[in-house]
Amino acid sequence: MPDVALPTGLDPAALDAIAAGRHGDPFAVLGPHPTGDGIAVRACLPNADRVEAAARSDGRRLGTLKKVHPAGVFAGVLNEAEPYLLRIGWPDGAVQETEDPYGFGVLLGDPDLHALAAGDPEAVRRCLGSRVVTIDGVEGTRFAVWAPNASRASVVGEFNSWDGRRHPMRLRHHGGVWEMFIPRVADGALYKFELLDRHGNLLPQRADPLARETEMPPRTASVVPLPLPFRWTDSEWMQGRSDRQATSAPISIYELHAGSWLHGDDGKPLGWDGLAERLVPYVVGMGFTHLELMPVTEHPFTGSWGYQPLGLFAPTARFGPPEAFARFVDSCHRAGVGVLLDWVPAHFPGDAHGLHRFDGTALYEHEDEREGFHRDWNTWIYNLGRTEVVAFLLASALEWLDRYHIDGLRVDAVASLLYRDYSRGPGDWIPNIHGGRENLESIAFLRRLNTLVAERHPGAVVIAEESTAWPGVTAPTTDSGLGFSFKWNMGWMHDTLGYMARDPIHRKHHHNAMTFGLLYAFSERFVLPLSHDEVVYGKGSLLGRMPGDTWQRFANLRAYFGFMWSSPGKKLLFMGGEFGQEREWSHDAQLDWHLLDDPLHRGVQRLVRDLNRIYRAEPALHRRDAEPSGFTWLVADDAEASVFAYLRHGGDGDPVILVVCNFTPVPRLDYRIPVPDRTQWQPILNTDDRIYGGGGIVGSTPPVVDTAGSTRLVVSLPPLSAVIMRQQQGL
């Protein structure tokens, strides 16, 4: 190497650093730079044979760049100061023409950098990631990544043979953001970021944390997304969404794992377009109001069911490109079905291409594993005390609500966020600043999330999967609550499923398991969940947990559904439960649709459809879900007979609904139920009806007045059944 300055003004030490891909400020060296001799142009193009500069206007040659370093650094002087192209000759004879990426100025303005540093989630969405843009009349892609502790960041991809020396980025020091515009890189291009840590060590190539599209797992590259927004046709749905998702609205949710609902003729899961064609009509026909998708944010391990995501801005490529997902949501909305998305801000996996020690430091997670590592799930916990991390997660939430018209987020593992000692023993966790176990940073994050969603997307809902008795989960943030729209009622699920799994002869000893939930049913706005969690890890299916012979198992399940759909709270049922799936759910196999050849399974499916129809049609079953005045016990203490009876009330003028459940296989003839007046009652659903596979034992008589002067309804209760009756008005 020469030991004097080159005619192009390039210092030998800088030349070595550029050639090695270790220069901290490549824009200070590469690209065009005025000198006393003209415009010095320098380019790092490893493996290139020859390079010349050509006028962008007419292609004429402006000068030749000579190789000044054997690793592929070229330099030359142009006598004309006009926009130029690099004309690159490669060993295979190919000639590439492109604008010089180092000929463009800074990309992000100071206001954007200040907003990023201040934790503005809209700045995260606007500035970071990859975006097809036109700069100075040149089309290409702008890349930006937050990596404040890296000593070098490069964009690598198919367009530069994944060589980190080709496109090292510019560091914008104020925000810790690296940026670069690469001409002629279009949507669909694969890319990653290659980083050196603060000590100069090369890190594994990273996927873009802000990638809007990814390649198909197990491959892990990010994809430059389409620049044009999707054309939505769901304006009618969006305009009426607030009413459809109000606390007083009927909300019945079909929880779905997209990869195992139904497979195509090729034996593979349906893509988004196939699901739009097959799933949406099914959900509409079954009467569900909403779909809840188990996480479809991109995730490396299929067996995590999406609950260990790394691509919080990208729909998984397993089912098609992002525009196909948008088409699916649009189809749901046009059919009158809302779409909820499981969203996971509590933790992330440690895959080498992901967020863990992203720039060589604990950037997204905590440094101390007592705060930053989930032993239960072998995952890392987001550092919600860091402004930029909070902004990243909030930006993800807004992305799904904004870009994909998602109607709500179900936030996974909220309990693990709220408690610093979650699943940790003494001495294995760090108290908060007051010495307590509450995670103050997470609480602030959740409140900000719910406030932001309410402000930016009125009518969208945020649902908490929270398994403890944390107070005020659905209370307004202005009243010191967390501000969620709804909370999963895990206690109700645990108690009632435990009761139903018992032999009916023992149920009288556990009668309060079915009544206890009503003591707190109105303390929050609840969803009653029979989710995927109840049909995995050796628990078997819902039907498999019911006791007795075949007839009794089906009767128990039907009665349980009747109890659930008539109880206060919104409804959620995991796919397969609606027709009595026999085996435990497997994410690798489709549901056992052949079971519908059996009349008993078809009967369960028809019952769920009819329950949804009645639930939506009868205001008393949903209008006062979160109000104590919406529910009245009539029989709550008949443990010996295992009978429950209650009223559901709607608004003024709405017919009252009476529900009677018999959880023994013994018919109860002439059973007397105290009712408030001499109203006539019309049965509108009986889970023991023959059309559902039951025995068809039905019957009731008008109210009679006994000698004590009280009004009692005399009914014949079928075994293992729930009977729903409507108040007859005007009689």
XYZ file of C-alpha atoms in Angstrom:
731
model
C 0.000 0.000 0.000
C 1.204 3.544 -0.650
C 2.477 5.406 2.405
C 1.470 8.825 1.106
C -1.910 10.389 0.474
C -3.522 9.235 -2.738
C -4.316 11.774 -5.465
C -7.981 11.235 -4.654
C -7.431 12.515 -1.127
C -7.950 9.134 0.516
C -5.965 8.509 3.694
C -4.359 5.042 3.772
C -5.814 4.210 7.196
C -9.285 5.215 6.025
C -8.757 3.130 2.898
C -7.975 0.053 5.005
C -10.991 0.651 7.216
C -13.306 1.030 4.225
C -11.896 -2.101 2.601
C -12.432 -4.065 5.805
C -15.939 -2.690 6.291
C -15.004 -1.134 9.633
C -15.048 2.590 8.997
C -17.316 4.411 11.441
C -18.359 7.116 8.968
C -18.331 5.671 5.441
C -20.080 8.718 3.977
C -17.015 10.793 4.885
C -14.970 8.664 2.512
C -17.210 7.067 -0.116
C -19.240 8.853 -2.739
C -18.453 12.239 -4.316
C -16.155 14.717 -2.531
C -14.867 18.027 -3.964
C -11.069 18.306 -4.179
C -8.713 20.771 -5.786
C -8.450 18.471 -8.771
C -12.200 17.938 -9.303
C -14.824 15.642 -7.837
C -13.212 12.636 -6.181
C -15.484 9.597 -6.340
C -14.795 6.529 -4.224
C -16.648 3.229 -4.092
C -16.192 -0.032 -2.237
C -17.151 -2.800 -4.655
C -15.472 -6.076 -3.658
C -15.014 -8.530 -6.535
C -15.718 -5.917 -9.221
C -13.407 -5.991 -12.269
C -13.793 -2.388 -13.365
C -15.763 0.712 -12.466
C -16.419 3.904 -14.357
C -18.630 6.919 -13.823
C -21.246 7.806 -16.436
C -23.501 10.823 -16.746
C -26.976 10.078 -15.422
C -28.478 12.311 -18.112
C -27.090 10.677 -21.255
C -24.811 7.815 -20.143
C -21.567 9.288 -21.469
C -18.434 8.255 -19.647
C -17.216 10.839 -17.122
C -14.161 9.013 -15.863
C -12.674 5.717 -14.758
C -12.322 4.644 -11.148
C -9.144 2.726 -10.499
C -8.761 -0.013 -7.938
C -6.813 1.524 -5.069
C -7.119 -1.417 -2.691
C -7.001 -5.110 -3.576
C -10.136 -5.718 -1.466
C -12.125 -3.747 -4.034
C -11.962 -0.031 -3.261
C -12.081 2.122 -6.391
C -11.335 5.832 -6.731
C -11.141 8.430 -9.430
C -11.590 12.129 -10.211
C -14.387 13.580 -12.360
C -13.931 16.871 -14.103
C -17.666 17.487 -14.417
C -19.856 18.081 -11.355
C -23.056 16.476 -12.504
C -25.192 13.525 -11.348
C -23.495 10.293 -12.273
C -24.019 6.559 -12.403
C -21.562 3.874 -11.421
C -21.068 1.439 -14.296
C -19.706 -1.748 -12.720
C -18.212 -4.681 -14.572
C -18.317 -8.050 -12.785
C -16.160 -11.135 -13.402
C -19.008 -13.027 -15.094
C -19.234 -10.320 -17.747
C -22.357 -8.672 -16.319
C -22.462 -4.889 -16.280
C -24.459 -3.152 -13.568
C -25.491 0.490 -13.662
C -26.670 2.225 -10.524
C -26.656 5.585 -8.859
C -24.068 5.924 -6.117
C -25.810 5.364 -2.742
C -23.163 7.591 -1.151
C -24.171 10.483 -3.367
C -27.329 11.203 -1.364
C -27.649 13.405 1.683
C -29.137 12.683 5.095
C -32.524 11.022 5.000
C -34.134 11.623 8.379
C -34.638 15.180 9.534
C -33.772 16.434 12.996
C -37.470 16.564 14.053
C -37.766 12.860 13.232
C -34.661 12.027 15.218
C -35.896 14.034 18.193
C -39.277 12.276 17.984
C -37.580 8.877 17.891
C -35.458 9.707 20.913
C -38.543 11.000 22.727
C -40.394 7.724 22.191
C -42.960 8.744 19.585
C -44.434 5.498 18.153
C -45.529 7.268 14.984
C -41.916 8.322 14.391
C -40.898 4.685 14.761
C -43.402 3.666 12.095
C -42.521 6.600 9.835
C -38.742 6.404 10.029
C -37.484 2.904 10.766
C -37.492 -0.193 8.598
C -37.407 -0.261 4.814
C -39.483 1.898 2.520
C -39.558 2.333 -1.246
C -39.027 6.024 -1.968
C -37.919 8.384 -4.717
C -35.075 10.798 -3.907
C -33.838 13.355 -6.427
C -35.787 11.533 -9.104
C -34.187 8.186 -8.266
C -36.267 5.240 -7.110
C -34.886 2.959 -4.448
C -35.307 1.878 -0.851
C -34.570 3.798 2.300
C -33.330 1.684 5.195
C -33.075 2.747 8.833
C -32.381 0.774 11.989
C -32.009 1.676 15.672
C -28.672 0.311 16.911
C -27.039 3.024 19.046
C -24.227 0.850 20.388
C -23.040 -0.624 17.102
C -19.746 0.596 15.680
C -20.924 -0.143 12.130
C -24.209 -1.126 10.518
C -24.648 -2.288 6.927
C -27.549 -3.268 4.747
C -26.980 -6.679 3.210
C -29.125 -8.487 0.697
C -29.392 -10.180 -2.654
C -28.525 -6.847 -4.282
C -25.010 -6.845 -2.796
C -24.327 -10.575 -2.389
C -24.938 -10.243 1.375
C -21.602 -8.453 1.692
C -21.500 -6.031 4.640
C -18.653 -4.030 3.048
C -20.835 -2.871 0.181
C -23.437 -0.704 1.937
C -22.312 0.493 5.369
C -24.807 3.017 6.702
C -24.675 6.553 8.087
C -25.065 6.938 11.854
C -27.366 9.710 13.020
C -25.885 10.137 16.471
C -28.770 11.941 18.157
C -31.201 9.082 17.723
C -28.775 6.173 17.543
C -30.222 5.421 14.104
C -28.334 4.161 11.060
C -29.767 5.130 7.668
C -29.118 4.537 3.984
C -30.798 4.949 0.612
C -29.917 2.243 -1.917
C -30.970 3.128 -5.461
C -32.864 0.631 -7.613
C -33.645 -1.724 -4.739
C -37.367 -2.387 -5.150
C -40.144 -4.030 -3.202
C -39.681 -7.760 -2.821
C -35.920 -7.510 -2.225
C -34.532 -9.636 0.609
C -32.319 -7.921 3.172
C -30.900 -7.954 6.690
C -28.675 -5.710 8.765
C -25.072 -6.620 9.515
C -23.696 -5.020 12.675
C -20.385 -4.726 14.452
C -20.679 -4.299 18.204
C -18.974 -1.461 20.038
C -15.756 -3.504 20.191
C -15.749 -4.245 16.469
C -16.952 -7.831 16.752
C -19.134 -9.076 13.914
C -22.636 -10.058 15.047
C -24.991 -12.525 13.317
C -26.936 -10.833 10.561
C -30.186 -9.424 11.949
C -33.666 -9.344 10.507
C -35.193 -5.888 10.463
C -37.176 -5.336 13.701
C -39.519 -3.089 11.678
C -39.902 -5.447 8.716
C -43.399 -5.259 7.240
C -42.803 -8.482 5.322
C -40.552 -11.510 5.782
C -39.543 -14.505 3.758
C -41.031 -17.905 4.505
C -39.747 -19.526 7.714
C -37.438 -21.195 8.466
C -35.650 -18.594 6.313
C -35.261 -15.364 8.217
C -34.597 -12.460 5.844
C -36.748 -9.360 5.772
C -38.509 -8.256 2.598
C -38.852 -4.714 1.255
C -42.636 -4.194 1.320
C -44.957 -2.945 -1.380
C -45.043 0.865 -1.354
C -48.756 1.244 -2.119
C -51.429 0.939 0.581
C -54.126 -1.693 0.315
C -57.463 -0.526 -1.100
C -60.044 -1.267 1.546
C -63.744 -1.855 0.910
C -64.878 -2.147 4.545
C -66.013 1.413 5.245
C -69.457 0.277 6.406
C -67.941 -2.048 8.987
C -65.430 0.517 10.230
C -68.088 3.191 10.623
C -70.265 0.922 12.761
C -67.491 -0.828 14.666
C -67.876 1.127 17.894
C -71.445 -0.102 18.339
C -70.551 -3.681 17.401
C -67.795 -3.808 20.018
C -69.442 -1.891 22.833
C -69.793 -3.375 26.307
C -73.520 -3.784 25.648
C -73.053 -5.554 22.283
C -73.215 -9.308 21.676
C -69.620 -10.462 21.169
C -69.053 -14.138 20.398
C -65.478 -14.955 19.404
C -64.201 -17.925 17.408
C -60.542 -18.395 18.344
C -58.479 -19.662 15.441
C -55.072 -21.129 14.759
C -54.817 -20.338 11.061
C -52.462 -23.198 10.255
C -54.582 -26.036 11.632
C -58.195 -25.112 10.934
C -58.411 -26.742 7.512
C -55.843 -28.038 5.037
C -56.171 -27.892 1.276
C -56.130 -30.727 -1.208
C -52.331 -30.593 -1.124
C -52.345 -31.354 2.597
C -51.005 -27.913 3.478
C -52.731 -25.203 5.546
C -54.953 -22.822 3.651
C -53.483 -19.412 2.933
C -55.251 -16.145 3.673
C -57.162 -16.233 0.406
C -58.277 -19.801 1.035
C -59.364 -18.886 4.559
C -61.326 -15.950 3.191
C -63.129 -18.358 0.870
C -63.776 -21.184 3.361
C -63.487 -19.806 6.909
C -65.398 -16.545 6.622
C -68.668 -18.123 5.385
C -68.332 -20.797 8.078
C -67.950 -18.251 10.861
C -70.876 -16.226 9.523
C -73.024 -19.332 9.261
C -72.150 -20.322 12.825
C -73.222 -16.915 14.097
C -69.927 -15.805 15.627
C -69.391 -12.049 15.648
C -65.588 -12.128 15.742
C -62.531 -14.144 14.849
C -59.572 -14.099 17.187
C -56.349 -15.102 15.475
C -53.656 -16.711 17.551
C -50.536 -14.651 16.840
C -49.827 -14.180 13.153
C -46.946 -11.815 13.774
C -43.888 -13.461 12.217
C -42.272 -16.086 14.429
C -39.392 -18.478 13.767
C -40.722 -21.551 15.607
C -44.034 -22.910 14.326
C -44.459 -24.937 17.522
C -44.736 -21.734 19.556
C -48.126 -21.156 17.817
C -46.959 -17.586 17.283
C -46.483 -16.757 20.952
C -42.722 -16.270 20.492
C -42.724 -13.623 17.765
C -39.846 -11.607 16.353
C -41.592 -9.812 13.489
C -44.051 -7.597 15.356
C -44.868 -5.605 12.214
C -45.232 -8.437 9.671
C -47.955 -11.033 9.106
C -46.297 -14.431 8.956
C -45.338 -15.449 5.444
C -46.693 -18.949 6.130
C -50.116 -17.970 4.777
C -49.251 -15.468 2.077
C -47.955 -11.924 1.588
C -49.186 -8.957 3.640
C -51.660 -7.877 0.965
C -53.300 -11.322 1.200
C -53.732 -10.834 4.938
C -55.300 -7.440 4.260
C -57.676 -9.081 1.773
C -58.643 -11.596 4.436
C -59.467 -8.912 7.005
C -61.366 -6.965 4.360
C -63.390 -10.095 3.536
C -64.209 -10.611 7.202
C -65.418 -7.049 7.563
C -67.553 -7.149 4.446
C -69.179 -10.285 5.877
C -69.830 -8.556 9.199
C -67.123 -10.366 11.185
C -64.616 -8.539 13.382
C -60.972 -9.600 13.572
C -59.021 -9.647 16.834
C -55.313 -10.380 16.968
C -53.312 -12.028 19.738
C -50.429 -9.654 20.403
C -47.363 -10.481 22.487
C -45.501 -7.552 24.095
C -44.336 -9.553 27.107
C -41.338 -11.410 25.707
C -39.390 -12.531 22.630
C -37.177 -15.528 21.745
C -33.411 -15.446 21.578
C -32.927 -16.541 17.948
C -29.658 -15.278 16.476
C -31.353 -13.170 13.761
C -33.665 -11.484 16.249
C -33.740 -8.829 18.947
C -31.603 -10.447 21.632
C -28.504 -8.271 22.212
C -29.356 -6.690 18.899
C -26.379 -4.327 18.660
C -24.202 -6.324 21.006
C -25.901 -4.911 24.094
C -29.156 -5.594 25.910
C -30.971 -3.113 23.695
C -34.550 -4.399 23.758
C -34.279 -6.549 26.895
C -32.959 -6.044 30.438
C -29.298 -6.626 31.138
C -30.011 -8.378 34.448
C -31.663 -11.764 33.888
C -33.616 -11.336 37.116
C -35.597 -8.765 35.179
C -34.954 -9.837 31.629
C -35.321 -13.600 31.252
C -38.418 -15.815 31.401
C -37.369 -19.229 32.635
C -40.834 -20.648 31.936
C -40.615 -19.876 28.236
C -36.859 -19.491 27.674
C -37.495 -16.006 26.299
C -36.356 -12.462 26.928
C -38.424 -9.705 28.518
C -38.744 -6.288 26.914
C -37.210 -3.444 28.926
C -40.299 -1.287 29.339
C -38.280 1.252 31.274
C -36.612 2.254 28.012
C -38.392 4.915 25.984
C -37.418 3.546 22.589
C -38.583 0.008 23.450
C -41.974 1.254 24.610
C -42.284 3.261 21.395
C -41.365 0.165 19.355
C -44.137 -1.899 20.956
C -46.719 0.868 20.744
C -45.811 1.334 17.086
C -46.488 -2.366 16.516
C -49.932 -2.110 18.096
C -50.797 0.916 15.966
C -49.477 -0.810 12.850
C -52.001 -3.641 13.103
C -54.895 -1.347 13.915
C -53.935 1.152 11.242
C -52.423 -0.785 8.373
C -54.594 -3.898 8.651
C -57.838 -2.543 10.169
C -57.602 -5.042 13.035
C -60.545 -4.492 15.380
C -58.742 -5.232 18.597
C -55.733 -6.742 20.318
C -55.797 -9.525 22.859
C -52.696 -8.868 24.956
C -51.004 -12.108 25.933
C -49.510 -12.890 29.355
C -50.493 -9.644 31.074
C -49.911 -11.171 34.506
C -46.254 -11.768 33.626
C -45.981 -8.066 32.838
C -47.605 -6.836 36.023
C -45.502 -8.679 38.599
C -41.748 -8.519 38.927
C -41.766 -11.825 40.808
C -43.901 -13.621 38.233
C -42.851 -17.287 38.342
C -39.744 -16.353 40.356
C -38.586 -17.497 43.752
C -37.258 -15.386 46.642
C -34.071 -13.556 45.739
C -34.599 -14.206 42.050
C -36.270 -10.893 41.252
C -35.600 -7.199 41.704
C -38.185 -5.105 43.600
C -39.465 -1.830 42.216
C -38.245 1.526 43.502
C -40.677 1.261 46.417
C -39.576 -2.238 47.334
C -42.720 -3.873 45.939
C -43.442 -6.622 43.445
C -45.522 -4.535 41.041
C -43.840 -3.745 37.729
C -44.369 0.000 37.556
C -42.883 0.350 34.079
C -45.223 -2.303 32.677
C -48.220 -0.694 34.326
C -47.324 2.639 32.731
C -46.849 0.911 29.370
C -50.234 -0.835 29.491
C -52.002 2.362 30.465
C -50.323 4.243 27.652
C -51.181 1.462 25.201
C -54.872 1.531 26.089
C -55.030 5.317 26.130
C -53.324 5.520 22.746
C -55.617 2.931 21.149
C -58.708 4.697 22.499
C -57.485 8.035 21.143
C -56.241 6.885 17.738
C -58.742 4.105 17.003
C -62.061 4.697 18.754
C -64.135 1.554 18.743
C -61.157 -0.806 18.708
C -60.840 -3.019 21.775
C -57.885 -4.209 23.835
C -58.434 -7.429 25.784
C -56.256 -8.614 28.653
C -55.311 -12.215 29.279
C -54.791 -11.615 32.979
C -55.031 -14.545 35.366
C -54.767 -12.846 38.773
C -57.024 -10.623 40.835
C -55.252 -7.415 39.837
C -57.825 -4.673 40.521
C -59.158 -2.377 37.817
C -57.897 -4.152 34.702
C -60.845 -2.723 32.737
C -61.243 0.423 34.828
C -60.395 3.727 33.103
C -56.828 4.911 33.398
C -58.218 8.153 34.829
C -59.477 6.071 37.772
C -56.103 4.369 38.265
C -57.181 1.386 36.174
C -55.246 -0.267 33.365
C -57.803 0.814 30.782
C -58.460 -2.487 28.979
C -61.767 -2.943 27.160
C -62.277 -6.507 28.412
C -60.500 -9.128 30.490
C -60.483 -12.899 30.070
C -62.255 -14.464 33.065
C -59.764 -17.189 33.820
C -61.321 -17.890 37.224
C -64.707 -18.624 35.670
C -63.089 -20.958 33.159
C -61.081 -22.835 35.774
C -63.973 -23.256 38.220
C -66.665 -24.252 35.746
C -64.499 -26.611 33.691
C -63.368 -28.268 36.918
C -67.003 -28.716 37.943
C -68.018 -30.154 34.577
C -65.132 -32.640 34.619
C -66.468 -34.235 37.814
C -68.807 -37.170 37.891
C -72.312 -35.737 38.377
C -72.703 -37.704 41.594
C -69.947 -35.569 43.129
C -71.028 -32.196 41.721
C -73.264 -31.426 44.679
C -70.121 -31.153 46.794
C -68.687 -28.493 44.440
C -71.850 -26.517 43.770
C -70.184 -23.183 44.504
C -67.776 -23.656 41.599
C -70.643 -22.637 39.309
C -71.880 -19.780 41.478
C -68.641 -18.267 42.769
C -67.958 -16.399 39.538
C -71.089 -14.347 40.014
C -69.597 -12.808 43.144
C -67.109 -10.902 40.973
C -68.727 -11.123 37.523
C -69.325 -7.370 37.388
C -66.038 -6.210 38.907
C -64.560 -6.131 35.393
C -65.832 -6.364 31.834
C -65.263 -10.037 31.150
C -64.855 -12.462 28.277
C -65.638 -16.097 29.174
C -62.815 -18.027 27.472
C -62.719 -21.657 26.438
C -59.476 -21.120 24.574
C -56.710 -23.201 23.020
C -55.034 -23.347 26.434
C -57.771 -25.707 27.622
C -57.190 -28.318 24.905
C -53.382 -28.757 24.955
C -50.598 -30.129 27.141
C -52.409 -33.335 28.023
C -55.693 -31.704 29.026
C -57.528 -33.368 26.165
C -60.473 -31.841 24.348
C -63.497 -30.189 25.949
C -65.591 -33.225 25.038
C -62.885 -35.544 26.343
C -63.058 -33.893 29.760
C -66.771 -34.551 30.134
C -67.594 -37.615 32.305
C -69.871 -40.522 31.562
C -70.723 -42.637 28.554
C -70.914 -41.252 25.045
C -74.418 -39.839 25.417
C -73.604 -38.250 28.787
C -70.371 -36.688 27.533
C -72.196 -34.962 24.707
C -75.082 -33.962 26.982
C -72.637 -32.499 29.509
C -70.892 -30.477 26.811
C -74.175 -29.179 25.423
C -75.407 -28.213 28.881
C -72.113 -26.478 29.621
C -72.358 -24.451 26.420
C -75.931 -23.505 27.342
C -74.706 -22.316 30.747
C -71.804 -20.384 29.203
C -73.804 -18.622 26.496
C -76.455 -17.541 29.011
C -74.008 -16.322 31.666
C -72.827 -12.690 31.941
C -69.762 -12.014 29.819
C -68.715 -12.116 26.188
C -67.989 -15.545 24.713
C -64.849 -17.138 23.283
C -64.572 -20.689 21.949
C -61.511 -22.273 20.386
C -62.003 -23.893 16.998
C -63.147 -27.500 17.086
C -65.030 -27.029 20.315
C -68.080 -26.009 18.326
C -68.547 -29.552 17.015
C -67.055 -31.558 19.871
C -63.535 -32.289 18.678
C -62.567 -35.606 20.266
C -58.781 -35.437 20.398
C -56.487 -32.834 21.861
C -55.604 -30.038 19.464
C -52.419 -30.381 17.410
C -50.997 -27.428 15.513
C -49.667 -29.780 12.840
C -53.014 -31.300 11.837
C -56.313 -29.875 10.666
C -59.443 -30.240 12.757
C -61.273 -33.565 12.532
C -64.003 -32.376 10.209
C -65.014 -35.959 9.432
C -66.627 -36.077 12.877
C -69.519 -34.106 11.436
C -70.644 -37.338 9.794
C -71.761 -38.319 13.315
C -75.191 -36.894 14.358
C -73.938 -36.212 17.889
C -71.136 -33.967 16.643
C -73.469 -32.289 14.166
C -75.844 -31.709 17.060
C -73.211 -29.860 19.083
C -72.403 -27.716 16.044
C -76.077 -26.891 15.516
C -76.457 -26.041 19.208
C -73.560 -23.579 19.118
C -75.033 -21.986 16.005
C -78.426 -21.639 17.707
C -76.860 -20.327 20.912
C -75.087 -17.633 18.917
C -78.339 -16.765 17.149
C -80.285 -16.449 20.402
C -77.428 -14.621 22.131
C -77.429 -11.981 19.412
C -81.211 -11.784 19.115
C -82.039 -11.470 22.822
C -80.839 -8.172 24.366
C -81.219 -9.641 27.861
C -78.331 -12.019 27.102
C -75.804 -9.288 26.318
C -76.966 -5.721 26.946
C -76.140 -5.649 30.667
C -73.202 -8.046 30.634
C -71.134 -5.814 32.893
C -73.939 -4.613 35.194
C -75.200 -6.374 38.334
C -78.740 -5.406 37.344
C -78.416 -7.698 34.324
C -78.488 -10.890 36.409
C -80.729 -12.355 39.139
C -80.358 -15.710 40.845
C -83.587 -17.674 41.225
C -82.071 -20.984 42.355
C -78.451 -20.880 43.486
C -78.404 -23.231 46.472
C -79.956 -26.501 45.310
C -76.724 -28.430 45.521
C -78.472 -31.738 46.101
C -80.195 -31.574 42.710
C -77.312 -29.677 41.006
C -79.858 -27.276 39.539
C -79.271 -23.601 38.815
C -81.829 -21.051 37.669
C -81.358 -17.374 36.919
C -82.761 -14.418 35.046
C -80.991 -12.231 32.519
C -82.246 -8.666 32.063
C -81.793 -6.290 29.156
C -82.978 -2.717 28.816
C -86.443 -1.372 29.494
C -88.943 -3.241 27.365
C -86.577 -6.110 26.510
C -88.001 -9.575 27.286
C -86.428 -11.159 30.347
C -84.651 -14.474 29.807
C -84.953 -17.364 32.274
C -82.296 -20.096 32.283
C -82.525 -23.406 34.135
C -79.612 -25.872 34.214
C -79.724 -29.443 35.463
C -76.240 -30.885 35.820
C -77.226 -34.425 36.780
C -78.310 -37.269 34.474
C -81.600 -37.421 36.407
C -84.751 -35.772 34.940
C -86.386 -33.322 37.352
C -90.119 -33.544 36.810
C -92.341 -30.783 38.204
C -89.363 -28.801 39.423
C -90.506 -25.557 41.073
C -88.658 -22.316 40.416
C -89.563 -19.088 42.223
C -90.271 -16.347 39.689
C -91.093 -12.683 40.323
C -94.589 -12.655 38.782
C -97.181 -14.639 36.875
C -95.468 -14.050 33.523
C -95.751 -16.780 30.907
C -92.439 -18.266 29.764
C -91.749 -19.735 26.322
C -88.843 -22.189 25.919
C -86.633 -20.996 23.064
C -83.735 -23.450 23.428
C -83.280 -26.776 25.147
C -79.863 -28.416 24.923
C -81.587 -31.798 25.320
C -83.617 -31.297 22.159
C -83.428 -34.194 19.730
C -82.099 -31.893 16.999
C -78.942 -31.510 19.105
C -78.637 -35.223 19.867
C -80.536 -35.082 23.154
C -83.343 -37.213 24.530
C -86.085 -34.695 23.845
C -87.516 -34.531 27.373
C -89.272 -31.151 27.397
C -92.209 -29.560 29.109
C -93.348 -26.720 31.311
C -96.576 -25.414 32.726
C -97.734 -21.853 33.413
C -96.801 -20.356 36.779
C -98.918 -21.426 39.695
C -99.507 -19.743 43.036
C -98.762 -21.925 46.016
C -100.327 -21.630 49.455
C -97.682 -19.209 50.668
C -98.722 -16.756 47.982
C -95.464 -16.820 46.020
C -95.277 -17.445 42.281
C -93.469 -20.543 41.125
C -92.821 -21.880 37.685
C -93.257 -25.633 37.416
C -91.010 -27.204 34.778
C -89.801 -30.616 33.745
C -86.017 -30.473 33.508
C -84.254 -32.851 31.121
C -81.128 -34.597 32.377
C -77.802 -32.841 31.826
C -79.392 -29.846 30.159
C -79.790 -26.117 29.989
C -83.209 -24.718 29.083
C -83.546 -21.097 27.982
C -86.962 -19.398 28.155
C -88.177 -16.007 27.036
C -90.640 -13.893 28.972
C -93.955 -13.611 27.148
C -95.008 -10.003 26.989
C -98.510 -8.581 26.719
C -100.184 -11.611 28.316
